[in-house]
mmCIF file of C-alpha atoms in Angstrom:
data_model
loop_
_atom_site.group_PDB
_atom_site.id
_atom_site.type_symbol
_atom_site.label_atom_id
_atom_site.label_comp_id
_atom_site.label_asym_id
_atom_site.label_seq_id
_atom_site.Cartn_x
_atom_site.Cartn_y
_atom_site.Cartn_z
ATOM 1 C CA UNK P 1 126.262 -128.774 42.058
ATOM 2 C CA UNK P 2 122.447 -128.553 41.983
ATOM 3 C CA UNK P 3 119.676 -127.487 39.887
ATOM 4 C CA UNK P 4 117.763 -126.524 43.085
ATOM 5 C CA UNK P 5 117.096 -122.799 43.301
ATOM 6 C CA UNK P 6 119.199 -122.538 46.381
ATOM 7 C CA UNK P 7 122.648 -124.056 45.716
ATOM 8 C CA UNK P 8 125.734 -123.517 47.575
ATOM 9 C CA UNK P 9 127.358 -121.173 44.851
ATOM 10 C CA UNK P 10 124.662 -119.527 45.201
ATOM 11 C CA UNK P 11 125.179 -118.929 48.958
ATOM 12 C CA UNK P 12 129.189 -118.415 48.129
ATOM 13 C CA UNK P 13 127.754 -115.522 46.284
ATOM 14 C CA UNK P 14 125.646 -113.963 48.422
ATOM 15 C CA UNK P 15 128.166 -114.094 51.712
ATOM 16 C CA UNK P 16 130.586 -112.450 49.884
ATOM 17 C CA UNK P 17 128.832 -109.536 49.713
ATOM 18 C CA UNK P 18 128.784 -108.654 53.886
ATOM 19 C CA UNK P 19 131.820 -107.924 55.864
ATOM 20 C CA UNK P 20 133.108 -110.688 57.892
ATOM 21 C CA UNK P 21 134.292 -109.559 61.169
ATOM 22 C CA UNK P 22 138.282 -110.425 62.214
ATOM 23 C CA UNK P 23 136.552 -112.336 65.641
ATOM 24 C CA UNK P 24 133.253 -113.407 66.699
ATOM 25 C CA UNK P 25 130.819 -111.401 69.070
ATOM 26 C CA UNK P 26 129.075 -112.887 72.071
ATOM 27 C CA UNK P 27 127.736 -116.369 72.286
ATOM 28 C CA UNK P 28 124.274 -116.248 70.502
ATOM 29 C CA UNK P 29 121.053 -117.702 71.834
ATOM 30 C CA UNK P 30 118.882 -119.733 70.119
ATOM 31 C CA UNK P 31 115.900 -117.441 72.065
ATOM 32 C CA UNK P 32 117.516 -114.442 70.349
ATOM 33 C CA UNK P 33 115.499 -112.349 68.947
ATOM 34 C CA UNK P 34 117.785 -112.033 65.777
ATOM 35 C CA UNK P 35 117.827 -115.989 65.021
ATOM 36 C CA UNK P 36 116.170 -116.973 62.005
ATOM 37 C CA UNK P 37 113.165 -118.690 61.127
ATOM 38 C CA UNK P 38 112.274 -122.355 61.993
ATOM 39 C CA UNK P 39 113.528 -125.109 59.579
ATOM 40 C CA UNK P 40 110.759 -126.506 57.327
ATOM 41 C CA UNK P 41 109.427 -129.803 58.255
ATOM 42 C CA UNK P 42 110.760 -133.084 55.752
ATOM 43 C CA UNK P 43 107.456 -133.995 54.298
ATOM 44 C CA UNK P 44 106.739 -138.332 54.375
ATOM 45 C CA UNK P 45 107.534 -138.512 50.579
ATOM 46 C CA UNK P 46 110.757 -136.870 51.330
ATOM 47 C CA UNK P 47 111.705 -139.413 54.438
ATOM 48 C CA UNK P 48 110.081 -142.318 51.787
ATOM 49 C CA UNK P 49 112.924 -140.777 48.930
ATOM 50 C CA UNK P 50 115.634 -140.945 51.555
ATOM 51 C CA UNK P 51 114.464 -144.296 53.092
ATOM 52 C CA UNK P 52 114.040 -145.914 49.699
ATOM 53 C CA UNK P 53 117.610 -144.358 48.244
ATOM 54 C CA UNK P 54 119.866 -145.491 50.970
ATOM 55 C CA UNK P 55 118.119 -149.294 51.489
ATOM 56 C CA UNK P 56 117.732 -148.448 55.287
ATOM 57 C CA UNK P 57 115.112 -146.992 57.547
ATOM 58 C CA UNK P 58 116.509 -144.012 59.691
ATOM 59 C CA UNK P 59 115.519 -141.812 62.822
ATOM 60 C CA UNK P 60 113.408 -138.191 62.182
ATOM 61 C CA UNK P 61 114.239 -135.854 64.689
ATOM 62 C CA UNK P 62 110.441 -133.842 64.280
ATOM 63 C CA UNK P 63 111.883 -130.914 66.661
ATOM 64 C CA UNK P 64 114.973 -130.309 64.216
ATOM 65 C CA UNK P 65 113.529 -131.165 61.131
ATOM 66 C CA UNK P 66 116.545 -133.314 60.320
ATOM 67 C CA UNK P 67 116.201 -137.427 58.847
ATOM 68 C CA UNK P 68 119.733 -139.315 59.965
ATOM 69 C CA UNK P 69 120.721 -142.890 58.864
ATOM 70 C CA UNK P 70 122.983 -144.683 60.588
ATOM 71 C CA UNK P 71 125.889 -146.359 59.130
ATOM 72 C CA UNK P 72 127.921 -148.757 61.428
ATOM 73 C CA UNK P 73 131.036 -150.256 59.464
ATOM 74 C CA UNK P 74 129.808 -154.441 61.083
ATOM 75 C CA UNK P 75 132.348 -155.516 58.816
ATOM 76 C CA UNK P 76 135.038 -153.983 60.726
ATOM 77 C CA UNK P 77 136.529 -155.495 63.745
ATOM 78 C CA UNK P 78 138.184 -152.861 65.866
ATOM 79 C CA UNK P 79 140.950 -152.903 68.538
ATOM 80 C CA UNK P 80 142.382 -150.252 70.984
ATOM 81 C CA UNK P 81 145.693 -151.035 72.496
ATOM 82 C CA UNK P 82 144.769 -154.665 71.650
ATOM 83 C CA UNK P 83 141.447 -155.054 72.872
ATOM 84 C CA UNK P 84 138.325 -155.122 71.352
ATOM 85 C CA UNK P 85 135.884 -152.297 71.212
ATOM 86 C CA UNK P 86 132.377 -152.512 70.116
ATOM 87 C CA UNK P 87 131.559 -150.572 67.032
ATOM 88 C CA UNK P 88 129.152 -148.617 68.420
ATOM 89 C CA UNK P 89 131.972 -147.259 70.963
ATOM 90 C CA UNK P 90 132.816 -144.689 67.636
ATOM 91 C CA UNK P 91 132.642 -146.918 64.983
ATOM 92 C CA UNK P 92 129.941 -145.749 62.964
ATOM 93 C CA UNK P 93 129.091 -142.974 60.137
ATOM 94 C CA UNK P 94 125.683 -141.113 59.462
ATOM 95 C CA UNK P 95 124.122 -139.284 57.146
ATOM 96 C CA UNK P 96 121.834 -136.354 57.875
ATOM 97 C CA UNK P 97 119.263 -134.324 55.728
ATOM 98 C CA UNK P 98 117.428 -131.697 56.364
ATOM 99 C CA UNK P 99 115.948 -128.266 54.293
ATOM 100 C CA UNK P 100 117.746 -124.986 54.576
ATOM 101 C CA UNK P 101 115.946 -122.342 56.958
ATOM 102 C CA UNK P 102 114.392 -120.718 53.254
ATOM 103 C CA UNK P 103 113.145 -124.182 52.511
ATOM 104 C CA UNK P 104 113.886 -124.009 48.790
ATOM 105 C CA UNK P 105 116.838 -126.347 48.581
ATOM 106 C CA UNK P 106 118.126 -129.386 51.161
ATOM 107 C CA UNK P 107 121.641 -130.209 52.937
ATOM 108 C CA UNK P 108 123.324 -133.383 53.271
ATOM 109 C CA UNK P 109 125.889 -133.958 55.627
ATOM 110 C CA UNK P 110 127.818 -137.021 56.738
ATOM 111 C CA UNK P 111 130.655 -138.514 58.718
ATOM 112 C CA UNK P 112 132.269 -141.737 57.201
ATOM 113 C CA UNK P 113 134.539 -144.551 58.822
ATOM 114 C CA UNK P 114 136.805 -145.687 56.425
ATOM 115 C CA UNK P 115 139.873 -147.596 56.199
ATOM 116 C CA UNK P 116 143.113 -145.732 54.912
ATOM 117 C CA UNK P 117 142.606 -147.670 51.282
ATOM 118 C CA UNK P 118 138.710 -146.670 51.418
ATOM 119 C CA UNK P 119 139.797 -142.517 51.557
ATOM 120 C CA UNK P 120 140.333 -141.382 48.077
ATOM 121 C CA UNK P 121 138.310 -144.195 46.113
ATOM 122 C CA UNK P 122 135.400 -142.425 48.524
ATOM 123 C CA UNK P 123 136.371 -138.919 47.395
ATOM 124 C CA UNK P 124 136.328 -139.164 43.770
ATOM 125 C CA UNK P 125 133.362 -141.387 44.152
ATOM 126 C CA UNK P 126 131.615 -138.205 45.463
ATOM 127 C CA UNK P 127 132.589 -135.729 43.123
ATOM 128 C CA UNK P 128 131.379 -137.446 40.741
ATOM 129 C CA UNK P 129 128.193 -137.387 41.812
ATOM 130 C CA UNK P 130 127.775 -133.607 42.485
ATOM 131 C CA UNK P 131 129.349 -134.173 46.328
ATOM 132 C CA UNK P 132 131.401 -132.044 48.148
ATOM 133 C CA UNK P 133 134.834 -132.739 51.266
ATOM 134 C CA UNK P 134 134.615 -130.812 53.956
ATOM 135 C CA UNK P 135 136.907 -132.973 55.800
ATOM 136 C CA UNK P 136 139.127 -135.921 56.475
ATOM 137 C CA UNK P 137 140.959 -136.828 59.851
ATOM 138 C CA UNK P 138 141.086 -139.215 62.497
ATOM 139 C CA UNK P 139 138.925 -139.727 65.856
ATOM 140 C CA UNK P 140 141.307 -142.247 67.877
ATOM 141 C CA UNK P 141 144.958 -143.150 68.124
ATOM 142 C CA UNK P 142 146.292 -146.884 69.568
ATOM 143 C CA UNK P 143 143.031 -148.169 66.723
ATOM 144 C CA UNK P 144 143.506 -151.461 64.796
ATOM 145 C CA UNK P 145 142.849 -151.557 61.855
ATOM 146 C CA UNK P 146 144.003 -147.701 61.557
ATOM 147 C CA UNK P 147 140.279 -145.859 60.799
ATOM 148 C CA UNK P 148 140.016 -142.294 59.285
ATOM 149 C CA UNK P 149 136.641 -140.291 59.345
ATOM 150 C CA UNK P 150 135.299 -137.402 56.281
ATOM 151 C CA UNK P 151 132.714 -136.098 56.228
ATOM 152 C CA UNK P 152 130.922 -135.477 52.660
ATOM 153 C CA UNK P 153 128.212 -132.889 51.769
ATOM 154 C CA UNK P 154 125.835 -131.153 49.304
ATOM 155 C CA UNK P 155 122.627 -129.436 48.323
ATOM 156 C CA UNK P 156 119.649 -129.786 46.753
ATOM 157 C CA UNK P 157 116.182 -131.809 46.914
ATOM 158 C CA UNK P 158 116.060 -134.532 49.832
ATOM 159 C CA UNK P 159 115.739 -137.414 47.283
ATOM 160 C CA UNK P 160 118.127 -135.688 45.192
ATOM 161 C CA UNK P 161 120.348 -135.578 47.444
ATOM 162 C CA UNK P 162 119.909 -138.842 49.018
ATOM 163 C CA UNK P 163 120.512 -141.045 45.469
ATOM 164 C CA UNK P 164 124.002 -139.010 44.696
ATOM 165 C CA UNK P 165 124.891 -140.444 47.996
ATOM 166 C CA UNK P 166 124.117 -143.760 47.483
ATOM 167 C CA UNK P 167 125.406 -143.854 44.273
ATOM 168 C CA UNK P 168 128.689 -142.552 45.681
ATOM 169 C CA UNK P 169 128.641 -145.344 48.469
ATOM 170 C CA UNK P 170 127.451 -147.696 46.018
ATOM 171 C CA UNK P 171 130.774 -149.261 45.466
ATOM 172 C CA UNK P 172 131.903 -149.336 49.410
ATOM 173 C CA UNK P 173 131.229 -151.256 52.581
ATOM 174 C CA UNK P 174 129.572 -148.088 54.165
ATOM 175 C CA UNK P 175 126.464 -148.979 51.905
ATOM 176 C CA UNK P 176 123.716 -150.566 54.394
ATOM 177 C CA UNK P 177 123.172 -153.459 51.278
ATOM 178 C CA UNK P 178 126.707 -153.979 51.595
ATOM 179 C CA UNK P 179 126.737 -154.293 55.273
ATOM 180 C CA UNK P 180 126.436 -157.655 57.557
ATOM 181 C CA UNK P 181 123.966 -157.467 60.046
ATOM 182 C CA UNK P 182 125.613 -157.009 63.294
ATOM 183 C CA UNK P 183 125.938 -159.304 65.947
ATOM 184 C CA UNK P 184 124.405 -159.407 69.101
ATOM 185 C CA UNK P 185 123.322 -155.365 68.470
ATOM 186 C CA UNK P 186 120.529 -153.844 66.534
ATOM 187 C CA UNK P 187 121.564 -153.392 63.210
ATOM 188 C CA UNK P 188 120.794 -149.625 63.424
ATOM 189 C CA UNK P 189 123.795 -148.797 65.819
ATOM 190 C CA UNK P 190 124.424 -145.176 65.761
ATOM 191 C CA UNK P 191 126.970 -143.177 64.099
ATOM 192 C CA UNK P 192 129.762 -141.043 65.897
ATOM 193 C CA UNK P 193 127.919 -138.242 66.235
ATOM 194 C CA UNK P 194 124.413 -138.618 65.273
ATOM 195 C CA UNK P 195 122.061 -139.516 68.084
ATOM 196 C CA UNK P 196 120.977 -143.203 68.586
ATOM 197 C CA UNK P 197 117.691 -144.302 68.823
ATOM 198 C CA UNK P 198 116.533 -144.940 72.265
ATOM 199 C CA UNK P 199 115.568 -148.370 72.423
ATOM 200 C CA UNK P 200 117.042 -149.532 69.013
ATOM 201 C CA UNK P 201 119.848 -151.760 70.130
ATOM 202 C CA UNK P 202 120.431 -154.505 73.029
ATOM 203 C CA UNK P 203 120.260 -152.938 76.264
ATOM 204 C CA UNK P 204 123.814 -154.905 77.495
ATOM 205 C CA UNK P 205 125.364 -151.411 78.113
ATOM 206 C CA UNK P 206 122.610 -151.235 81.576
ATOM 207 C CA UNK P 207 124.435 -154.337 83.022
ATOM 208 C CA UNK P 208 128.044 -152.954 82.548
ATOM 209 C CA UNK P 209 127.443 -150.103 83.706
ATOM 210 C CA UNK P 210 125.901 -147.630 86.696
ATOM 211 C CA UNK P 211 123.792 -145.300 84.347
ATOM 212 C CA UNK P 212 122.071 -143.666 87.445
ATOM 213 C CA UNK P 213 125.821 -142.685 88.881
ATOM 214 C CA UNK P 214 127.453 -141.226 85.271
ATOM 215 C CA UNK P 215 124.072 -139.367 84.653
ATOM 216 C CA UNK P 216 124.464 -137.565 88.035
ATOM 217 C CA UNK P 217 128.192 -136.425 87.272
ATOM 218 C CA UNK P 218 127.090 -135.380 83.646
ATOM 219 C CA UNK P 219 124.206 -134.064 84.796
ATOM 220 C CA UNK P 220 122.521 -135.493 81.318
ATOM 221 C CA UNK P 221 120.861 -138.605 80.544
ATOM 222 C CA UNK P 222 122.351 -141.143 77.936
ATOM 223 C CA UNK P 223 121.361 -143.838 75.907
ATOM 224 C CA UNK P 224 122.380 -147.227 75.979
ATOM 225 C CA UNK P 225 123.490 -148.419 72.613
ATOM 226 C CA UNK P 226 124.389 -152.492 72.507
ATOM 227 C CA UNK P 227 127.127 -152.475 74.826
ATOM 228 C CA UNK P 228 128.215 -149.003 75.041
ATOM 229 C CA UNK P 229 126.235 -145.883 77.049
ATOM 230 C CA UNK P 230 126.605 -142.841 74.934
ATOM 231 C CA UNK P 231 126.057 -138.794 75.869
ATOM 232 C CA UNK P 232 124.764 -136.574 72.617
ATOM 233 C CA UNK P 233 124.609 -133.113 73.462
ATOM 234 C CA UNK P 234 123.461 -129.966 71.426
ATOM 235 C CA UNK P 235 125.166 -126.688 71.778
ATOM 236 C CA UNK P 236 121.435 -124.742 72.203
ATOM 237 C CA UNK P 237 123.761 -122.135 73.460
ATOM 238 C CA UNK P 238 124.049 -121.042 69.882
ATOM 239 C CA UNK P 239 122.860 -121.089 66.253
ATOM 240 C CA UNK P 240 125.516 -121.844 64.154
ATOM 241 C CA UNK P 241 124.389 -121.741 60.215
ATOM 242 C CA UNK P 242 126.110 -123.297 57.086
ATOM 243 C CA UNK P 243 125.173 -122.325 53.420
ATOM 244 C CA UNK P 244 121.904 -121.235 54.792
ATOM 245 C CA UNK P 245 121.197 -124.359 57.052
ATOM 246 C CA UNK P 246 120.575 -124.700 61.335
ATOM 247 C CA UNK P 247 123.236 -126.843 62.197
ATOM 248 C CA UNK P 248 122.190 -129.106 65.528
ATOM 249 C CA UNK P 249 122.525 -131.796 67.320
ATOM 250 C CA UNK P 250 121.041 -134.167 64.864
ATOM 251 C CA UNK P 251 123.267 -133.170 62.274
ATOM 252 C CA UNK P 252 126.604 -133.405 63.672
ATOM 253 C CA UNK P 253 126.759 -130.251 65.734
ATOM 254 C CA UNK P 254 127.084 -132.132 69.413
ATOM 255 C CA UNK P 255 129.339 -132.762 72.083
ATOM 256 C CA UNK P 256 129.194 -136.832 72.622
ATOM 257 C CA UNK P 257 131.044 -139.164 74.864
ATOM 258 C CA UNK P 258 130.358 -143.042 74.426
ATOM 259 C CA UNK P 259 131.870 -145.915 77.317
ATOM 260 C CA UNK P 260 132.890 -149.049 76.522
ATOM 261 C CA UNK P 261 133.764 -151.795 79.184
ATOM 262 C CA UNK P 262 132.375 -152.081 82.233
ATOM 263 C CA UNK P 263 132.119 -149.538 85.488
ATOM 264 C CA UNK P 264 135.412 -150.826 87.257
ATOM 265 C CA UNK P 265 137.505 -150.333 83.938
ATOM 266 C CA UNK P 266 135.458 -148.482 80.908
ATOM 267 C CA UNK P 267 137.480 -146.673 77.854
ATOM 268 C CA UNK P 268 135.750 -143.206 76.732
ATOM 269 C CA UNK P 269 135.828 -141.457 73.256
ATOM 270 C CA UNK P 270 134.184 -138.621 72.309
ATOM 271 C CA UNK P 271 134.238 -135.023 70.919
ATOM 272 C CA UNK P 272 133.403 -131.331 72.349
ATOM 273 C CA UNK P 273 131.866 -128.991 69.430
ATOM 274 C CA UNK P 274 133.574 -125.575 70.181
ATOM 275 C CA UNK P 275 133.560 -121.818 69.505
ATOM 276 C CA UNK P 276 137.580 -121.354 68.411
ATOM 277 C CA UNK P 277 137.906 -119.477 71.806
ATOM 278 C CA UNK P 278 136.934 -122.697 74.183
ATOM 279 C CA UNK P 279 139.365 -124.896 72.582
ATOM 280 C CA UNK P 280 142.443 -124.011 74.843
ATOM 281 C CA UNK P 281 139.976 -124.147 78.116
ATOM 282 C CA UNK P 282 138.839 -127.561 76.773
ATOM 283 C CA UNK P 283 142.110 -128.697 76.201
ATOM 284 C CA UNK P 284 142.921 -128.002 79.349
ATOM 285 C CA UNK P 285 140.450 -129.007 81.349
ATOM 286 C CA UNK P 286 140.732 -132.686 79.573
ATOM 287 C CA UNK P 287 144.575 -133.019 80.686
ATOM 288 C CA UNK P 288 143.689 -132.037 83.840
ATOM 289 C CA UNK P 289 141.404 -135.005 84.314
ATOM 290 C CA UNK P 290 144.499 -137.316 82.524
ATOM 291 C CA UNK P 291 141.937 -137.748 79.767
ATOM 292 C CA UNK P 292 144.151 -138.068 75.787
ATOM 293 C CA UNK P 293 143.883 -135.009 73.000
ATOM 294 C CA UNK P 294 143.095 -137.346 70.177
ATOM 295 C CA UNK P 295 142.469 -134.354 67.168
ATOM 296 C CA UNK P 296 141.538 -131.088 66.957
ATOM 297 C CA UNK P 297 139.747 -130.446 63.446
ATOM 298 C CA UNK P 298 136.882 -128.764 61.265
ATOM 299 C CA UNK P 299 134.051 -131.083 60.376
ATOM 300 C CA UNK P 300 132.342 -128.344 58.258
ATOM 301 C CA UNK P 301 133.144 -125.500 56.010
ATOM 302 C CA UNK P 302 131.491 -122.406 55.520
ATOM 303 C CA UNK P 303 129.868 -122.454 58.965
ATOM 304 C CA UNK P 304 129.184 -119.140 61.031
ATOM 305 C CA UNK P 305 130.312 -118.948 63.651
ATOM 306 C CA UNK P 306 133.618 -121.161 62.529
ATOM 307 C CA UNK P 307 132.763 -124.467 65.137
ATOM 308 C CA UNK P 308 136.511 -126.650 65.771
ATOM 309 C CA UNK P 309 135.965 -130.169 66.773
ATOM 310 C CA UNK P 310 137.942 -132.223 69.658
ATOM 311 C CA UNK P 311 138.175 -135.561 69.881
ATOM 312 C CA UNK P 312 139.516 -137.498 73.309
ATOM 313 C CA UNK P 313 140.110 -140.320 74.561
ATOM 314 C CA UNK P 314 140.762 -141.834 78.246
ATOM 315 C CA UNK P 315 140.952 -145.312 80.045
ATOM 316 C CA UNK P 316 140.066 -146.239 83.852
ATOM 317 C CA UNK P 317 136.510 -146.687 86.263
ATOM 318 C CA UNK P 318 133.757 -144.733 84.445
ATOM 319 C CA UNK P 319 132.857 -142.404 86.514
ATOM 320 C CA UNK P 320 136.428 -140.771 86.652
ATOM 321 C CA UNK P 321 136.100 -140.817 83.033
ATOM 322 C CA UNK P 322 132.707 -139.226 83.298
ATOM 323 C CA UNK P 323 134.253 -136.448 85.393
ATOM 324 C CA UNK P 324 136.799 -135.763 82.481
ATOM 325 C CA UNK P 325 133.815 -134.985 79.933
ATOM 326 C CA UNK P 326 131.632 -132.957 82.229
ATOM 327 C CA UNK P 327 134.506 -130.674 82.900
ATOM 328 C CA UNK P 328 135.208 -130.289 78.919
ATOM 329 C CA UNK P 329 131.093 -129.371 78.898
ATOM 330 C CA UNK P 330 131.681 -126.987 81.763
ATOM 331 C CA UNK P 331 134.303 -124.895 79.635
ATOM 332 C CA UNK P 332 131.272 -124.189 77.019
ATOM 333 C CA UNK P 333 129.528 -121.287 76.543
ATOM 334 C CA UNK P 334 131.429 -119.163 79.475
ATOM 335 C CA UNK P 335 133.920 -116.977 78.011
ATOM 336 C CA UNK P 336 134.002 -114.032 75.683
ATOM 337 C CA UNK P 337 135.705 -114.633 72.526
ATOM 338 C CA UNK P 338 138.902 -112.733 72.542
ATOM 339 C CA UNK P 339 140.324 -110.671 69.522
ATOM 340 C CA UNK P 340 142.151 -111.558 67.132
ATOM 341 C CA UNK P 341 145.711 -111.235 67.457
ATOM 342 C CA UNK P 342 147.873 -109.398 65.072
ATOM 343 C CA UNK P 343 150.083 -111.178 62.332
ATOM 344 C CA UNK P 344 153.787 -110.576 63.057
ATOM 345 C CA UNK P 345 155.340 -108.296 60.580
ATOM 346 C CA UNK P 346 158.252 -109.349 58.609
ATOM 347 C CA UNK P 347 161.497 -107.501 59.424
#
């Protein structure tokens, strides 16, 4: 895929050659003295290359190393059960670079909102420019127009890597040249799962809702986002790798939950980034709180450990809604992974 020296075949290659273990061990801290070495810092001709490739000036996260454009589908008007949901309420793709931990070759990774039409014209757009799938699914149900999310990725140099993907968006709405500014917002509304930018967008979301009372039952701090209040958090409980990258927060490995409406009567979507053991506890503990399973899905390949993604969903007075998502966070990072069962044998 890449003339870089480190390229994901390359990495194919290499993993082969240790055993893989039938379960995971013990959650693994980020303080442990087996992680690996600190990313290498994007230099300012690399964030320039990125900047100048995709048309748009993004956010640099300086304490992951990681450069993430935001790519909010404006054109797209968006109902739930009939009414009308700001984009920023889960609307929105990103794109994230950053080097591997070895710093000789780059990742991209990305999360695209498409319409059902937009899904395969975007696939073969990126393999023809050296992209790779790692996934395609949906984030909502009750949506109109019906949206589906994938989520594209590749190695090599950060400006390489950053022109194959505007080439490959080059012919779609999701390019920022082919967007319309939004309305009313900052243009530079955040993605699904990338963090926004404090301070980048109207600050309507502090007048519909009581950001003091949802940050005490999350016990985290959001940021208002146009007219929606959004949660992004990391799992710093672990380090989860893929093809020889940290994955984190500012690359798409986050639990987030985002409100839309007001206090009285708010929807919330989100997703919980989970070991394959929490999933069932998750589940769980979201039903229990009469908050919707919306998907339950890989956004990455190749990662270790294997991370499964969750999406929800839930209507009614925010800070019921708040108490759904803090007890989905409270099922992280608690348990032991169990074994794996055995396969039934054929009789």
């Amino acid at each position: 895929m890449s003339s870089a020296p480190f390229s994901r075949r390359e990495w194919l290659k290499t993993s082969a050659l240790a055993s893989t273990p039938l379960w995971l061990g013990p959650v693994t801290s980020l303080a442990g003295p087996s992680a690996p070495g600190k990313t290498p810092a994007l230099s300012t001709a690399d964030i320039a290359a990125i900047e100048q490739a995709l048309g748009k000036k993004g956010n640099y996260v300086e304490a992951q190393a990681t450069h993430t454009t935001p790519l909010p589908r404006n054109d797209l008007k968006v109902t739930i059960k009939g009414e009308a949901v700001p984009i920023s309420f889960g609307f929105g793709g990103w794109v994230a670079i950053k080097h591997t931990l070895d710093g000789k070759s780059a990742m991209l990774m990305s999360d695209t909102v498409l319409l059902q039409e937009e899904v395969n014209p975007l696939i073969s757009a990126a393999h023809a420019n050296g992209l790779e799938v790692g996934a395609i699914h949906n984030h909502f149900f009750y949506e109109e127009p019906r949206i589906f999310y994938m989520h594209i990725h590749g190695m090599g140099s950060p400006a390489e890597l950053a022109k194959k993907f505007a080439a490959t968006l080059k012919d779609s709405k999701l390019l920022p040249a082919n967007q319309p500014q939004a309305s009313g917002t900052s243009a530079a509304q955040s993605g699904n799962t990338a963090t926004p930018a404090p301070g980048s967008a109207s600050q309507l979301g502090r007048e519909l809702f009581d950001l003091a009372v949802l940050d005490q039952i999350v016990k985290y701090q959001g940021v208002v986002n146009g007219p929606t209040y959004k949660y992004t958090i990391g799992r710093d409980d672990l380090r989860v790798t893929m093809m020889g990258t940290d994955m984190t927060a500012a690359i798409g490995l986050n639990s987030w939950a985002a409100f839309a409406g007001k206090q009285a009567d708010a929807h919330i979507a989100g997703d919980i980034a989970m070991l394959e053991n929490e999933v069932n506890p998750v589940i769980k503990a979201l039903r229990a709180n009469n908050l919707e399973v919306v998907a339950v899905h890989n956004h990455m390949l190749f990662d270790q450990p294997r991370m499964v993604f969750l999406h929800y969903y839930g209507r009614g007075p925010a800070p019921v809604l708040a108490a759904g998502f803090r007890a989905a966070l409270d099922q992280l990072g608690k348990s032991t992974p169990k074994a794996m069962p055995m396969h039934h044998q054929a009789h």
